[in-house]
Structure formats: C-alpha cells, structure tokens
Tab-separated table of C-alpha atoms and ligand atoms in Angstrom:
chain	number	residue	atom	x	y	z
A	1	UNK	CA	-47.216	51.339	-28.202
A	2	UNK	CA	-45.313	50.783	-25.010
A	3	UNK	CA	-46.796	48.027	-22.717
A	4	UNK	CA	-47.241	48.102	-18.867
A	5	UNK	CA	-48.198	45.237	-17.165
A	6	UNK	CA	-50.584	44.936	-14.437
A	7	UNK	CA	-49.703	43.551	-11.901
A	8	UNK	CA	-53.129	43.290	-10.198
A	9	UNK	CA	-52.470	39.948	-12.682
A	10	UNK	CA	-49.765	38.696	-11.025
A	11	UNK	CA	-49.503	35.632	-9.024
A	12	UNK	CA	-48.960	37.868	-5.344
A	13	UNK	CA	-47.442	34.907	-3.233
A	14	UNK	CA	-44.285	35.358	-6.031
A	15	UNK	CA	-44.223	39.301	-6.721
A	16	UNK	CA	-40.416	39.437	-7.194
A	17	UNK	CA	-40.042	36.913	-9.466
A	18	UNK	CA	-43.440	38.347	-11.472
A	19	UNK	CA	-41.950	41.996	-11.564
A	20	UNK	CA	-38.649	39.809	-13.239
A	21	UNK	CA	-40.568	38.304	-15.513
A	22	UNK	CA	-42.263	42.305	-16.864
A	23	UNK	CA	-38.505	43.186	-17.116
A	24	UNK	CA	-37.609	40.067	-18.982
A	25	UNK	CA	-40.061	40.265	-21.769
A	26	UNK	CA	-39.138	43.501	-22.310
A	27	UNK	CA	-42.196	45.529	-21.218
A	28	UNK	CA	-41.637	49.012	-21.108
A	29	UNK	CA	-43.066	49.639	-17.740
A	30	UNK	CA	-44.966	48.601	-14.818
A	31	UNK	CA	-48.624	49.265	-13.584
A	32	UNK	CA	-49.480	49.032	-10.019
A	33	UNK	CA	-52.989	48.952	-9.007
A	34	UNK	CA	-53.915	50.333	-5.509
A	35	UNK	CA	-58.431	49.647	-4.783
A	36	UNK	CA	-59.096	51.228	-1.194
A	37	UNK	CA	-62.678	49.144	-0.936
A	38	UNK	CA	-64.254	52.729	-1.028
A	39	UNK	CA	-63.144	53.906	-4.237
A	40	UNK	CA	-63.967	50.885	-6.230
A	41	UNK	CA	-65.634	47.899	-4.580
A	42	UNK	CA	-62.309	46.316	-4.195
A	43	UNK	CA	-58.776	45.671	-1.954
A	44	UNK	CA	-55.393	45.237	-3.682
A	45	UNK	CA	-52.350	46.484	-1.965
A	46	UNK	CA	-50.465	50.062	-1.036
A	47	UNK	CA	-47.066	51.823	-0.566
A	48	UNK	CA	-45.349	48.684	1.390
A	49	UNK	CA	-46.084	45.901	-1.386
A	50	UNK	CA	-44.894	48.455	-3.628
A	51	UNK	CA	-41.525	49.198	-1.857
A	52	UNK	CA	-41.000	45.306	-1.869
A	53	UNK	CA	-41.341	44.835	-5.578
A	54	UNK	CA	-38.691	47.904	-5.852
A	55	UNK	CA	-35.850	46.400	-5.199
A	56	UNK	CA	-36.108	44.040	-8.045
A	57	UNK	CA	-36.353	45.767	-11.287
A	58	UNK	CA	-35.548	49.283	-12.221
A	59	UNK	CA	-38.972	49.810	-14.850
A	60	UNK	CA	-40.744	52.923	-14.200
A	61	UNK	CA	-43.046	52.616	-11.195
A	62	UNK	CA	-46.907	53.693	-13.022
A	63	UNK	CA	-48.962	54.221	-9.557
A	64	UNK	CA	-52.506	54.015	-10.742
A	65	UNK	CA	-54.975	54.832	-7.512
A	66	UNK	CA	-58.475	53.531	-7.403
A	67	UNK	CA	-58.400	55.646	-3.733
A	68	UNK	CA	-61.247	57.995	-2.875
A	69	UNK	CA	-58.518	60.362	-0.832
A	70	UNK	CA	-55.258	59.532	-3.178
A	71	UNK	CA	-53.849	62.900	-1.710
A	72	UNK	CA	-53.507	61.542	1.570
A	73	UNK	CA	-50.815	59.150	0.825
A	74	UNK	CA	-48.289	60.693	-2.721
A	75	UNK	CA	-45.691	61.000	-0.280
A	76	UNK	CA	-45.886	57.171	1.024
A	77	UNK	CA	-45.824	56.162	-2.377
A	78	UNK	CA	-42.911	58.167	-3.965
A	79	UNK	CA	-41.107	57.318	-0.946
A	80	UNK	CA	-42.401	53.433	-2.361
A	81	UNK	CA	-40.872	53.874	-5.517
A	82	UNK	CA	-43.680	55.358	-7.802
A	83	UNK	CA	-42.340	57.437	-10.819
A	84	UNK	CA	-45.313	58.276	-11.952
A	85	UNK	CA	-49.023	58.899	-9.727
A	86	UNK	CA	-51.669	58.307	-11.569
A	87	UNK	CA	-55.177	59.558	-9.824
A	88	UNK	CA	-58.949	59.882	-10.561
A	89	UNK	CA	-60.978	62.899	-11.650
A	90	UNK	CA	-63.837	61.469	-10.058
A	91	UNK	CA	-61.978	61.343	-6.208
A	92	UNK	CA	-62.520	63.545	-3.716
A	93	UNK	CA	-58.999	65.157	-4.096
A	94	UNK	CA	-58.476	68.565	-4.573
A	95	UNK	CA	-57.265	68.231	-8.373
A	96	UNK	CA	-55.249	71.588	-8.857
A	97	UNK	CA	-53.184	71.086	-5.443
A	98	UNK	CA	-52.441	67.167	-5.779
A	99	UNK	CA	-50.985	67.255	-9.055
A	100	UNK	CA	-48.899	70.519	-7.628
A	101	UNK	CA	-47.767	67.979	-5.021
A	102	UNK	CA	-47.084	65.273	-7.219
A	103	UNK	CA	-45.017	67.439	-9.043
A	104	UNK	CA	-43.244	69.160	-6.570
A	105	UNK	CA	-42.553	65.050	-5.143
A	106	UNK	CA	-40.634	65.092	-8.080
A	107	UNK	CA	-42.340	62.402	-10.049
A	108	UNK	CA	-45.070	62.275	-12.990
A	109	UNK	CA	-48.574	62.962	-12.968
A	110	UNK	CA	-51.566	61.691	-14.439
A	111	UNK	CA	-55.004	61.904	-14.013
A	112	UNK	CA	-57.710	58.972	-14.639
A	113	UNK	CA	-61.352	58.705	-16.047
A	114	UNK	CA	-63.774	55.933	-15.246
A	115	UNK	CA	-65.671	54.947	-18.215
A	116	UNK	CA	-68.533	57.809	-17.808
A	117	UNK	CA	-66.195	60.487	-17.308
A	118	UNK	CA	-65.819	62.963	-20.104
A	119	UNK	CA	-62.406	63.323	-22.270
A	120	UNK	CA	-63.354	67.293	-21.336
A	121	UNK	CA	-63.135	66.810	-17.722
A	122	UNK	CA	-59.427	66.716	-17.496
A	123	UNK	CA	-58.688	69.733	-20.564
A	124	UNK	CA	-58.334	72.665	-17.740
A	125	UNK	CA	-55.415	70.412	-16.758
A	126	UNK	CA	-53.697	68.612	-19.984
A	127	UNK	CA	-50.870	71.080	-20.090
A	128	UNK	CA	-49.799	70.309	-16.720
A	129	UNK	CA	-50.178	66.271	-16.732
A	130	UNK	CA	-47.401	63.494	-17.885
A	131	UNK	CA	-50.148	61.403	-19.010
A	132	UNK	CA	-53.916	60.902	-19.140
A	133	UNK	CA	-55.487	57.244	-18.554
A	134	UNK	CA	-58.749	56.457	-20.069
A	135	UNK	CA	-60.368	53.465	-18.142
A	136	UNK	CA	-62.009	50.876	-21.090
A	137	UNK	CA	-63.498	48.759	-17.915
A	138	UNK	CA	-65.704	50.331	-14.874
A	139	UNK	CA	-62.212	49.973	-12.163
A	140	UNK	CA	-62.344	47.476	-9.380
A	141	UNK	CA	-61.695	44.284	-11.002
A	142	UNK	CA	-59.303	42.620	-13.229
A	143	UNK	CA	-60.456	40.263	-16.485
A	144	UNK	CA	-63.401	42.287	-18.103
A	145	UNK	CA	-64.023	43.150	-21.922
A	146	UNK	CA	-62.403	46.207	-23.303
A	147	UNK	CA	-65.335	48.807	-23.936
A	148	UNK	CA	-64.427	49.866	-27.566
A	149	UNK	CA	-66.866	52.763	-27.409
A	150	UNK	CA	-64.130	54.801	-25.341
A	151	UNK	CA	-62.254	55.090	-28.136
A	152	UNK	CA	-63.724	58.344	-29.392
A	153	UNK	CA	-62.449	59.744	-25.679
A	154	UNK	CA	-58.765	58.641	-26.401
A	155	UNK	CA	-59.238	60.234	-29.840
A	156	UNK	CA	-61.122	63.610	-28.415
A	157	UNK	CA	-57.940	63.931	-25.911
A	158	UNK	CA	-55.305	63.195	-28.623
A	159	UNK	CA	-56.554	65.676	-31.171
A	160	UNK	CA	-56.561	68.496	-27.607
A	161	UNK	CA	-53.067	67.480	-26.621
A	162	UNK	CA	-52.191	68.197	-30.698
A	163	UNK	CA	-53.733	71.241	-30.827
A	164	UNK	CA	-52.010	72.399	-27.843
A	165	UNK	CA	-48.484	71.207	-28.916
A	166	UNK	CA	-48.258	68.815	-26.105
A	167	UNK	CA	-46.660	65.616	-26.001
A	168	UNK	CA	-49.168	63.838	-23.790
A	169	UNK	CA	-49.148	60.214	-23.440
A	170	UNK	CA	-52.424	58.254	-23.151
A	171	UNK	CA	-53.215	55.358	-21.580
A	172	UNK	CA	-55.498	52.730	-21.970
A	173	UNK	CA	-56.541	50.046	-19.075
A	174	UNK	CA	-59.035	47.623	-18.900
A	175	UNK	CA	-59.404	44.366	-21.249
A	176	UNK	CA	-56.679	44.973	-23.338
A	177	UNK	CA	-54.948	42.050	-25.597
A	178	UNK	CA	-53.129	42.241	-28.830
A	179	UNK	CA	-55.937	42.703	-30.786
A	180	UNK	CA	-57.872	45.469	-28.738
A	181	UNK	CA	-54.560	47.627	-28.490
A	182	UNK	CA	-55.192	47.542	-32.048
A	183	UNK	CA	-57.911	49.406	-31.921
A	184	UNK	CA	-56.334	51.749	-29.048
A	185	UNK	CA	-53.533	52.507	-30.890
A	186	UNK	CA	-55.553	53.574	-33.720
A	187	UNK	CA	-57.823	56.233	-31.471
A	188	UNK	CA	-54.407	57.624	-30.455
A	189	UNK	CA	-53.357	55.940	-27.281
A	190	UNK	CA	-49.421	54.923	-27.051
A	191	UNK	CA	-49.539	53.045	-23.368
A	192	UNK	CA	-51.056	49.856	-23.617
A	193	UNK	CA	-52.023	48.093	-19.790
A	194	UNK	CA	-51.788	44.657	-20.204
A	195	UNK	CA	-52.910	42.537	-16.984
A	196	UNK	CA	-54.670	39.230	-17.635
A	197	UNK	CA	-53.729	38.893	-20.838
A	198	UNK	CA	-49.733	39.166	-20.246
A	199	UNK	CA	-49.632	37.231	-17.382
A	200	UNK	CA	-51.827	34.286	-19.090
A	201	UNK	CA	-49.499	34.590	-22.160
A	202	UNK	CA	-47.657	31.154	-23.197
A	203	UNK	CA	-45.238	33.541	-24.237
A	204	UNK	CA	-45.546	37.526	-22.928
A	205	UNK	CA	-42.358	38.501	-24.496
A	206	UNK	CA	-43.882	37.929	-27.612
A	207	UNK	CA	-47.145	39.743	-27.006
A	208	UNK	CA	-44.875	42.545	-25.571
A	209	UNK	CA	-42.872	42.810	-29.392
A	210	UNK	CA	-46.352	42.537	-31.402
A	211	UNK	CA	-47.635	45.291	-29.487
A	212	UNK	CA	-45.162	47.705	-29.274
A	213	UNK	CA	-45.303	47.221	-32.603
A	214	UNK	CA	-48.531	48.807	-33.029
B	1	DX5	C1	-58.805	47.550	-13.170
B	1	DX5	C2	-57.340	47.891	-13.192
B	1	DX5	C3	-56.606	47.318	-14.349
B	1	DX5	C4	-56.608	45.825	-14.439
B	1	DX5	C5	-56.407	45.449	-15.874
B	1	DX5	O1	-59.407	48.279	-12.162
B	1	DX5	O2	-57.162	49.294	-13.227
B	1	DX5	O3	-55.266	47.817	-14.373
B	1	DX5	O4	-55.611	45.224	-13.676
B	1	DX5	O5	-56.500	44.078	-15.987
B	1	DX5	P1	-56.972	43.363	-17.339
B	1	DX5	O6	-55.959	43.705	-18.385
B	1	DX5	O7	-56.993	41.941	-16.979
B	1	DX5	O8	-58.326	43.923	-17.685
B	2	ZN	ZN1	-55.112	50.047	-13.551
C-alpha cells in the first residue's frame, strides 16, 4: 500500500518541520484535511496553510475537502499546491462540472463517501476519477476506530474498477494503523491514510515500510 499521512495529526505550531518528517520516513504522500464547520462539525485549515507547507517537501499534495461548496474554492487550492482534489458525493457541488474543473486545473480527482454512502453512488463517474476515498470514520474528527464493515464498499468498487479495466486507486481514511490496513489492503484498497497513528509512532518510518508492505 502507499501511505499518506494526515496531517490533521500534526503538531500545527511546527507544520514545516511535520511535512519533513512525512518526507523523511518515506511516506508516499501527503493528506491534507480541509472541515468548513458546515460540512462536518469541525474547523481545520484552507488554501493558505496549504501554500505554507509547499515550500517544504515536494510529496504529492492529496486535498481531501470536508466543504459543503468544495467547488467554490479548486482554483485557490491548485494555486496552493494540491495535486490531487479530493471531494464529497454527499456536498452540494455539482459533481459532473467540478471534477471537469478539477481536471481541466490540471490536477487529479477524486471523489469521497462518508460511511453511509453507497460504493454505487460514485460508478456513473469511476472512469473519469484518479481515485475514490472510502471514509472508515463519520469525517470531522481525527482519532476514531476504523469501521471494518466498509470493507465490502472498498471491495464492491475494486471488483467495478476491474471490470471496467481501470486502474483506480482507493483510499481508505479514518482509524487506520498497521494492523487495520491489513484488513484494507485485503478488501482492495492500495492508499492507506495514516493520521494519529503515524504521528504517535516511536518510529513512523518503520510503520511507513510495514505498510507499504502490505
Ligand atoms: C477525518 C479525516 C482523517 C483523519 C484521520 O475527518 O478525514 O483524514 O485525519 O485521522 P486518524 O488516522 O487519526 O483517524
Ligand atoms: Zn481525510
């Protein structure tokens, strides 16, 4: 699996030197979490904490928006430094035309499903997504358990993108550790979002190796 590291779990008074450390233990690449307090019941940050943290690694940007209107703002974060926008099914963006945008911004797209979402919800627009995220924690918060029972969603979406030819990557977020990336990587997921459990690591270079060795 490749591992992206939250940094929602980061220690924010010291982002540089946290967006360093990702790099230096060899993560693959980095997950940014942007909560818009209508969204999800939460605050993190936007496009000008994310153009600060730029500067000091070159990882590929993974811009995953917990934003109710995530169409208002794909130009302030490419412009950031996102490679990738990642938005929800269930936001009141016009699905068809944002990922047109996204596209056209010249970065990758990927769409998002909260934990009652259907894996269907987002076939009528597989072939034209980078990558699909399936949510194993309602969003909002860092630090909750991994909901196993969304496994048979990453599997549903792996056998679609198969079937279709596609090489589709799939993400998993929410409580994942070395042992429940296991279980990910079985369903068929090959991203891994790490938050709490990289940045708590004694040693998150070597929880990086064992699971991209999964
Ligand atoms: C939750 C965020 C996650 C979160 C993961 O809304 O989307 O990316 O930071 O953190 P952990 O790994 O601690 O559950
Ligand atoms: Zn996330």
């Amino acid at each position: 699996m490749k591992v992206s590291p939250s940094m929602l779990a980061s220690d924010f008074s010291r982002l540089a030197e946290e967006v360093r450390l990702v790099e230096r233990a060899g993560a693959d690449m980095v997950h940014l979490d942007v909560m818009d307090g209508v969204f999800v019941p939460n605050l993190s940050f936007g496009p000008p904490v994310i153009a600060a943290m730029r500067p000091h690694t070159n990882l590929f940007f993974d811009v995953h928006l917990m934003m109710q209107y995530p169409d208002r703002l794909v130009d302030a974060f490419v412009k950031a430094g996102a490679d990738s926008i990642n938005f929800h099914i269930e936001s009141a963006a016009p699905v068809q035309e944002t990922l047109r945008r996204i596209r056209e911004a010249g970065v990758k797209t990927a769409l998002t499903l909260k934990p009652n979402t259907p894996a269907e919800s987002v076939f009528p627009y597989l072939d034209q997504l980078d990558m699909v995220l399936v949510m194993t924690v309602e969003p909002g918060f860092g630090g909750q358990k991994f909901m196993a029972d969304m496994m048979p969603k990453v599997t549903a979406l792996r056998k679609e993108a198969d079937r279709r030819g596609l090489s589709l990557s799939i993400q998993v977020d929410g409580g994942v550790n070395e042992e429940t990336a296991k279980v990910a990587a079985a369903a068929g997921a090959d991203i891994a979002v790490i938050g709490n459990a990289f940045f708590k690591a004694a040693d998150p270079a070597a929880l990086t190796a064992e699971v991209q060795k999964l």
